[in-house]
Structure formats: C-alpha cells, structure tokens
Short mmCIF file of C-alpha atoms in Angstrom, two decimals:
data_model
loop_
_atom_site.label_atom_id
_atom_site.label_comp_id
_atom_site.label_asym_id
_atom_site.label_seq_id
_atom_site.Cartn_x
_atom_site.Cartn_y
_atom_site.Cartn_z
CA UNK A 1 172.19 78.04 19.31
CA UNK A 2 173.78 80.07 16.01
CA UNK A 3 173.16 83.61 15.06
CA UNK A 4 174.32 85.51 11.60
CA UNK A 5 175.88 88.55 12.50
CA UNK A 6 176.08 90.74 9.11
CA UNK A 7 178.36 93.46 9.84
CA UNK A 8 179.42 97.01 7.29
CA UNK A 9 183.48 97.27 8.06
CA UNK A 10 186.41 99.59 6.74
CA UNK A 11 187.76 97.43 4.50
CA UNK A 12 191.76 97.82 5.65
CA UNK A 13 194.44 95.69 7.80
CA UNK A 14 192.72 95.49 11.41
CA UNK A 15 189.22 96.33 11.05
CA UNK A 16 188.07 93.02 10.83
CA UNK A 17 190.18 91.64 13.50
CA UNK A 18 188.78 93.44 16.18
CA UNK A 19 185.02 92.05 15.08
CA UNK A 20 186.14 88.69 15.55
CA UNK A 21 188.24 90.00 18.85
CA UNK A 22 184.73 92.03 20.22
CA UNK A 23 182.70 88.57 19.28
CA UNK A 24 185.00 86.42 20.89
CA UNK A 25 184.94 88.27 24.02
CA UNK A 26 181.18 88.67 23.79
CA UNK A 27 180.73 85.33 23.46
CA UNK A 28 180.35 84.44 20.91
CA UNK A 29 182.41 81.59 18.97
CA UNK A 30 183.17 82.10 14.92
CA UNK A 31 182.03 79.04 12.83
CA UNK A 32 182.17 80.72 9.72
CA UNK A 33 182.45 84.32 8.04
CA UNK A 34 181.44 85.41 4.72
CA UNK A 35 182.40 88.19 2.67
CA UNK A 36 178.95 89.72 0.89
CA UNK A 37 181.08 93.33 -0.72
CA UNK A 38 183.83 95.15 -0.83
CA UNK A 39 183.29 98.47 -2.46
CA UNK A 40 184.06 102.11 -1.84
CA UNK A 41 186.75 100.90 0.91
CA UNK A 42 183.92 99.81 3.00
CA UNK A 43 183.21 95.79 3.14
CA UNK A 44 180.17 94.08 4.30
CA UNK A 45 180.11 90.74 6.53
CA UNK A 46 178.69 88.18 7.55
CA UNK A 47 179.66 85.82 10.72
CA UNK A 48 177.85 82.62 11.98
CA UNK A 49 178.22 81.92 14.94
CA UNK A 50 177.87 80.05 17.92
CA UNK A 51 176.20 82.44 20.85
CA UNK A 52 175.38 81.12 24.60
CA UNK A 53 171.56 80.63 24.97
CA UNK A 54 171.03 82.49 27.74
CA UNK A 55 173.26 85.97 27.25
CA UNK A 56 171.95 89.48 25.42
CA UNK A 57 172.85 90.02 22.41
CA UNK A 58 173.16 94.27 24.05
CA UNK A 59 176.88 93.51 25.00
CA UNK A 60 177.44 92.18 21.71
CA UNK A 61 175.95 95.35 20.01
CA UNK A 62 177.56 97.57 22.17
CA UNK A 63 180.92 96.08 21.63
CA UNK A 64 180.83 96.24 17.86
CA UNK A 65 179.08 99.05 17.49
CA UNK A 66 182.15 101.07 19.36
CA UNK A 67 184.40 99.65 16.87
CA UNK A 68 185.17 102.55 14.61
CA UNK A 69 183.37 102.70 11.23
CA UNK A 70 182.02 99.46 12.36
CA UNK A 71 178.02 99.55 11.58
CA UNK A 72 175.42 96.73 12.60
CA UNK A 73 173.38 95.85 9.77
CA UNK A 74 171.08 92.58 11.17
CA UNK A 75 171.35 89.65 14.27
CA UNK A 76 169.21 86.91 13.48
CA UNK A 77 169.10 83.43 14.04
CA UNK A 78 169.88 81.00 11.47
CA UNK A 79 168.80 77.73 11.07
CA UNK A 80 170.78 75.16 10.20
CA UNK A 81 175.24 74.47 10.02
CA UNK A 82 176.83 77.46 7.84
CA UNK A 83 177.02 77.25 4.14
CA UNK A 84 178.76 77.36 1.52
CA UNK A 85 178.19 78.03 -2.82
CA UNK A 86 179.79 74.05 -3.02
CA UNK A 87 175.97 72.82 -1.20
CA UNK A 88 174.32 74.59 -4.08
CA UNK A 89 175.53 72.10 -6.93
CA UNK A 90 174.76 69.51 -4.31
CA UNK A 91 171.04 70.64 -4.13
CA UNK A 92 170.50 70.86 -7.49
CA UNK A 93 171.80 66.56 -7.40
CA UNK A 94 169.83 66.30 -5.49
CA UNK A 95 166.25 67.82 -7.24
CA UNK A 96 167.84 66.23 -10.60
CA UNK A 97 167.67 62.53 -8.65
CA UNK A 98 164.09 63.07 -7.69
CA UNK A 99 162.60 65.75 -9.70
CA UNK A 100 158.87 64.57 -8.95
CA UNK A 101 159.74 66.93 -5.89
CA UNK A 102 162.55 68.63 -7.60
CA UNK A 103 160.11 72.18 -6.36
CA UNK A 104 159.75 70.51 -3.17
CA UNK A 105 163.64 69.19 -2.78
CA UNK A 106 164.31 73.47 -3.65
CA UNK A 107 162.07 74.91 -1.37
CA UNK A 108 162.70 72.66 1.86
CA UNK A 109 166.70 73.40 1.44
CA UNK A 110 166.57 76.92 0.35
CA UNK A 111 166.49 78.46 4.02
CA UNK A 112 169.03 77.14 4.85
CA UNK A 113 171.32 78.33 2.85
CA UNK A 114 170.24 81.48 2.99
CA UNK A 115 169.50 81.72 6.85
CA UNK A 116 166.19 82.30 5.91
CA UNK A 117 162.85 81.30 8.07
CA UNK A 118 160.26 79.92 5.78
CA UNK A 119 160.19 79.77 2.11
CA UNK A 120 157.75 79.26 -0.08
CA UNK A 121 156.88 77.91 -4.24
CA UNK A 122 154.11 80.34 -5.00
CA UNK A 123 152.05 80.97 -8.24
CA UNK A 124 150.49 83.61 -10.20
CA UNK A 125 147.86 83.08 -12.38
CA UNK A 126 149.89 83.19 -16.30
CA UNK A 127 148.34 86.05 -17.20
CA UNK A 128 149.05 88.54 -14.10
CA UNK A 129 150.23 91.50 -16.29
CA UNK A 130 146.93 91.65 -17.77
CA UNK A 131 145.15 91.62 -13.96
CA UNK A 132 145.00 94.71 -11.42
CA UNK A 133 147.44 93.95 -8.64
CA UNK A 134 148.57 90.91 -10.21
CA UNK A 135 146.66 88.54 -9.41
CA UNK A 136 146.33 86.15 -6.46
CA UNK A 137 149.46 84.16 -5.84
CA UNK A 138 148.62 80.74 -4.64
CA UNK A 139 150.82 78.08 -2.33
CA UNK A 140 152.75 75.33 -4.28
CA UNK A 141 154.97 74.11 -1.80
CA UNK A 142 155.90 76.18 1.78
CA UNK A 143 158.96 74.31 4.09
CA UNK A 144 158.28 73.32 6.98
CA UNK A 145 158.78 76.07 9.53
CA UNK A 146 156.04 78.62 6.88
CA UNK A 147 153.42 79.94 8.97
CA UNK A 148 149.91 78.40 7.97
CA UNK A 149 148.97 80.02 6.18
CA UNK A 150 152.08 81.63 4.61
CA UNK A 151 151.69 85.22 4.21
CA UNK A 152 153.43 86.80 1.80
CA UNK A 153 154.13 89.94 -0.29
CA UNK A 154 153.36 90.39 -3.91
CA UNK A 155 155.24 88.52 -6.10
CA UNK A 156 154.56 90.77 -9.62
CA UNK A 157 155.96 91.65 -11.32
CA UNK A 158 158.03 88.64 -11.50
CA UNK A 159 161.30 89.39 -11.19
CA UNK A 160 164.24 88.77 -8.46
CA UNK A 161 164.65 91.30 -6.02
CA UNK A 162 164.84 91.86 -2.36
CA UNK A 163 161.51 93.24 -0.36
CA UNK A 164 160.92 94.55 3.10
CA UNK A 165 157.40 94.97 4.36
CA UNK A 166 156.05 97.14 6.97
CA UNK A 167 155.49 94.64 9.77
CA UNK A 168 159.97 94.24 9.22
CA UNK A 169 159.70 90.88 7.18
CA UNK A 170 162.29 90.92 4.58
CA UNK A 171 161.36 88.84 1.64
CA UNK A 172 163.80 87.72 -1.60
CA UNK A 173 162.14 86.94 -4.65
CA UNK A 174 163.38 84.41 -7.85
CA UNK A 175 160.55 83.17 -10.73
CA UNK A 176 161.65 79.95 -11.92
CA UNK A 177 160.60 81.75 -15.57
CA UNK A 178 157.73 79.24 -16.42
CA UNK A 179 154.31 78.62 -15.46
CA UNK A 180 153.99 82.19 -13.10
CA UNK A 181 156.02 80.00 -9.99
CA UNK A 182 157.89 82.01 -8.12
CA UNK A 183 160.08 80.88 -4.61
CA UNK A 184 160.25 83.32 -1.86
CA UNK A 185 162.19 83.45 0.93
CA UNK A 186 161.75 84.75 4.24
CA UNK A 187 163.38 86.35 7.27
CA UNK A 188 161.18 87.63 9.84
CA UNK A 189 161.69 90.06 12.81
CA UNK A 190 161.60 88.14 15.79
CA UNK A 191 162.77 90.60 19.07
CA UNK A 192 164.69 91.55 20.25
CA UNK A 193 166.89 90.17 17.30
CA UNK A 194 166.56 91.92 14.25
CA UNK A 195 167.36 90.05 10.67
CA UNK A 196 169.52 91.90 7.95
CA UNK A 197 167.38 92.79 4.57
CA UNK A 198 168.62 90.06 1.98
CA UNK A 199 171.61 91.34 0.33
CA UNK A 200 172.70 91.47 -3.62
CA UNK A 201 174.54 88.45 -4.06
CA UNK A 202 172.36 86.59 -1.41
CA UNK A 203 169.31 87.15 -4.30
CA UNK A 204 171.68 86.34 -7.26
CA UNK A 205 172.51 83.14 -5.97
CA UNK A 206 168.98 82.16 -5.06
CA UNK A 207 168.10 83.33 -8.64
CA UNK A 208 170.93 81.39 -9.60
CA UNK A 209 169.61 78.26 -7.98
CA UNK A 210 166.00 78.85 -9.77
CA UNK A 211 166.63 79.11 -12.81
CA UNK A 212 168.58 75.93 -12.65
CA UNK A 213 166.11 74.24 -10.74
CA UNK A 214 163.55 75.29 -13.82
CA UNK A 215 165.99 73.70 -16.14
CA UNK A 216 166.13 70.46 -14.80
CA UNK A 217 162.84 70.32 -13.52
CA UNK A 218 161.39 71.66 -16.85
CA UNK A 219 157.75 70.67 -17.68
CA UNK A 220 156.94 69.27 -14.29
CA UNK A 221 156.76 73.02 -12.63
CA UNK A 222 153.61 73.10 -14.90
CA UNK A 223 152.11 70.40 -12.31
CA UNK A 224 152.70 72.43 -9.37
CA UNK A 225 149.83 72.36 -7.91
CA UNK A 226 148.02 76.18 -5.87
CA UNK A 227 146.72 75.94 -2.78
CA UNK A 228 145.40 79.59 -1.49
CA UNK A 229 147.33 82.32 -0.07
CA UNK A 230 147.20 85.02 2.38
CA UNK A 231 148.78 88.33 0.83
CA UNK A 232 150.51 91.72 2.59
CA UNK A 233 149.67 94.52 1.88
#
C-alpha cells in the first residue's frame, strides 16, 4: 500500500539522507519526496512510500524518532499515485472541458491530489453571516469515499483554513466565493496510523484550485443543489 510519511527535520546536509536510509531499511520504497516548508533551519518533508501491507509501522516510527532532531508528524494511507502541481493544470482543463460536471470533477479529484480520504462541496445559506452559527451546511456533491452522510465541521466563516476535530479528523476548507459554496477535504483518523494535519502549502494549493475553478464555472456554481449533512460539533 501507499503511505504518506511527514517528518520535520533539521535543514542541514545529511539529515535527509538519514531519513531516506531509515525508510529503506524499514522496508519502505520511496516513490516521491515533497518539501513543504524550509524555515528557521528546519524543513517539513512529505515522503510517499510503497509499504509492505503485512509490515507494522512501529519499527519505522521508532527508527525515524532515533534520528537526532527528526520528528514524525504523521503517517497515513495515500489514495492513488503521488501527484505534483503539474496535475493541477490538468484537473482545471478537465473542469473547463466539461463544466456541467465541473464541481463533481473537482471534488472527486482533490483527495488524490492532497493525500486525503474524501471531499465534499458544501453549501451554506447565502445569508450565513446574519444567522446564528452560520446556518446549516448542505452537500452539493461528495466524493466516492465520503461517509454517508458526510460529517462536516463548521465551515463558516468562509475563508481558506484548516481544522482538526476532537475525533482526530483533519479538514481543509476553501470557499468558491459564490453561492455559499465551499470545498471541504478530510483526512480521517484511522488506527494505528495517524494522519498529519493539512499544511499551509496544501491549503494554499486547495484555495488556488477552488478559485480557478470558480472563474471557469461562473454562474454554473449557482446550480449546485444541496442535500442535508451532519455537522460536527
């Protein structure tokens, strides 16, 4: 299976090599490395690895934790092949080629791009700002792995951000800026793995995709129909 491993490590020569060697010795086959952040002498890296399904991750975590200065931020299952920002343009081209299903196309594709479990295009009342609690969210479209019914966090106020709920589920939220429509992407907490929260660069990437899709789809966003959804409190 594919795993995503996020580590924070000292940004100095040799440390990345130590992490890569530890992954290999533990049985992981590295297929992609993405640098999410380099700041103040520290780096945050995402490794996508092929992991033996029968192997336990405890040995991997112990090996990484033994490297001086290295912290494991999360290990979770990745959905589909690793992706890069080059595929964002391809996704937007698909949205433009078939705008009738544009929102559904975006919602179905985003979990794979962000190593998430599922996504939902949620709708809040256009007068949410004047309602107590922002109003009840409804669902316009849910990806195929979304729970039924999808359990969403409070999506208002409508701004790009990340949230983590008490059950360990991580959410990234990005509004379309029209029709009360907002894209919600989730990473579930599944024992014994613990997913990392969405990094700021991932939220920015999601927000850029949503804004570009909104420009492409325009008035079609007003046609996204709602259905009821459970809100997490």
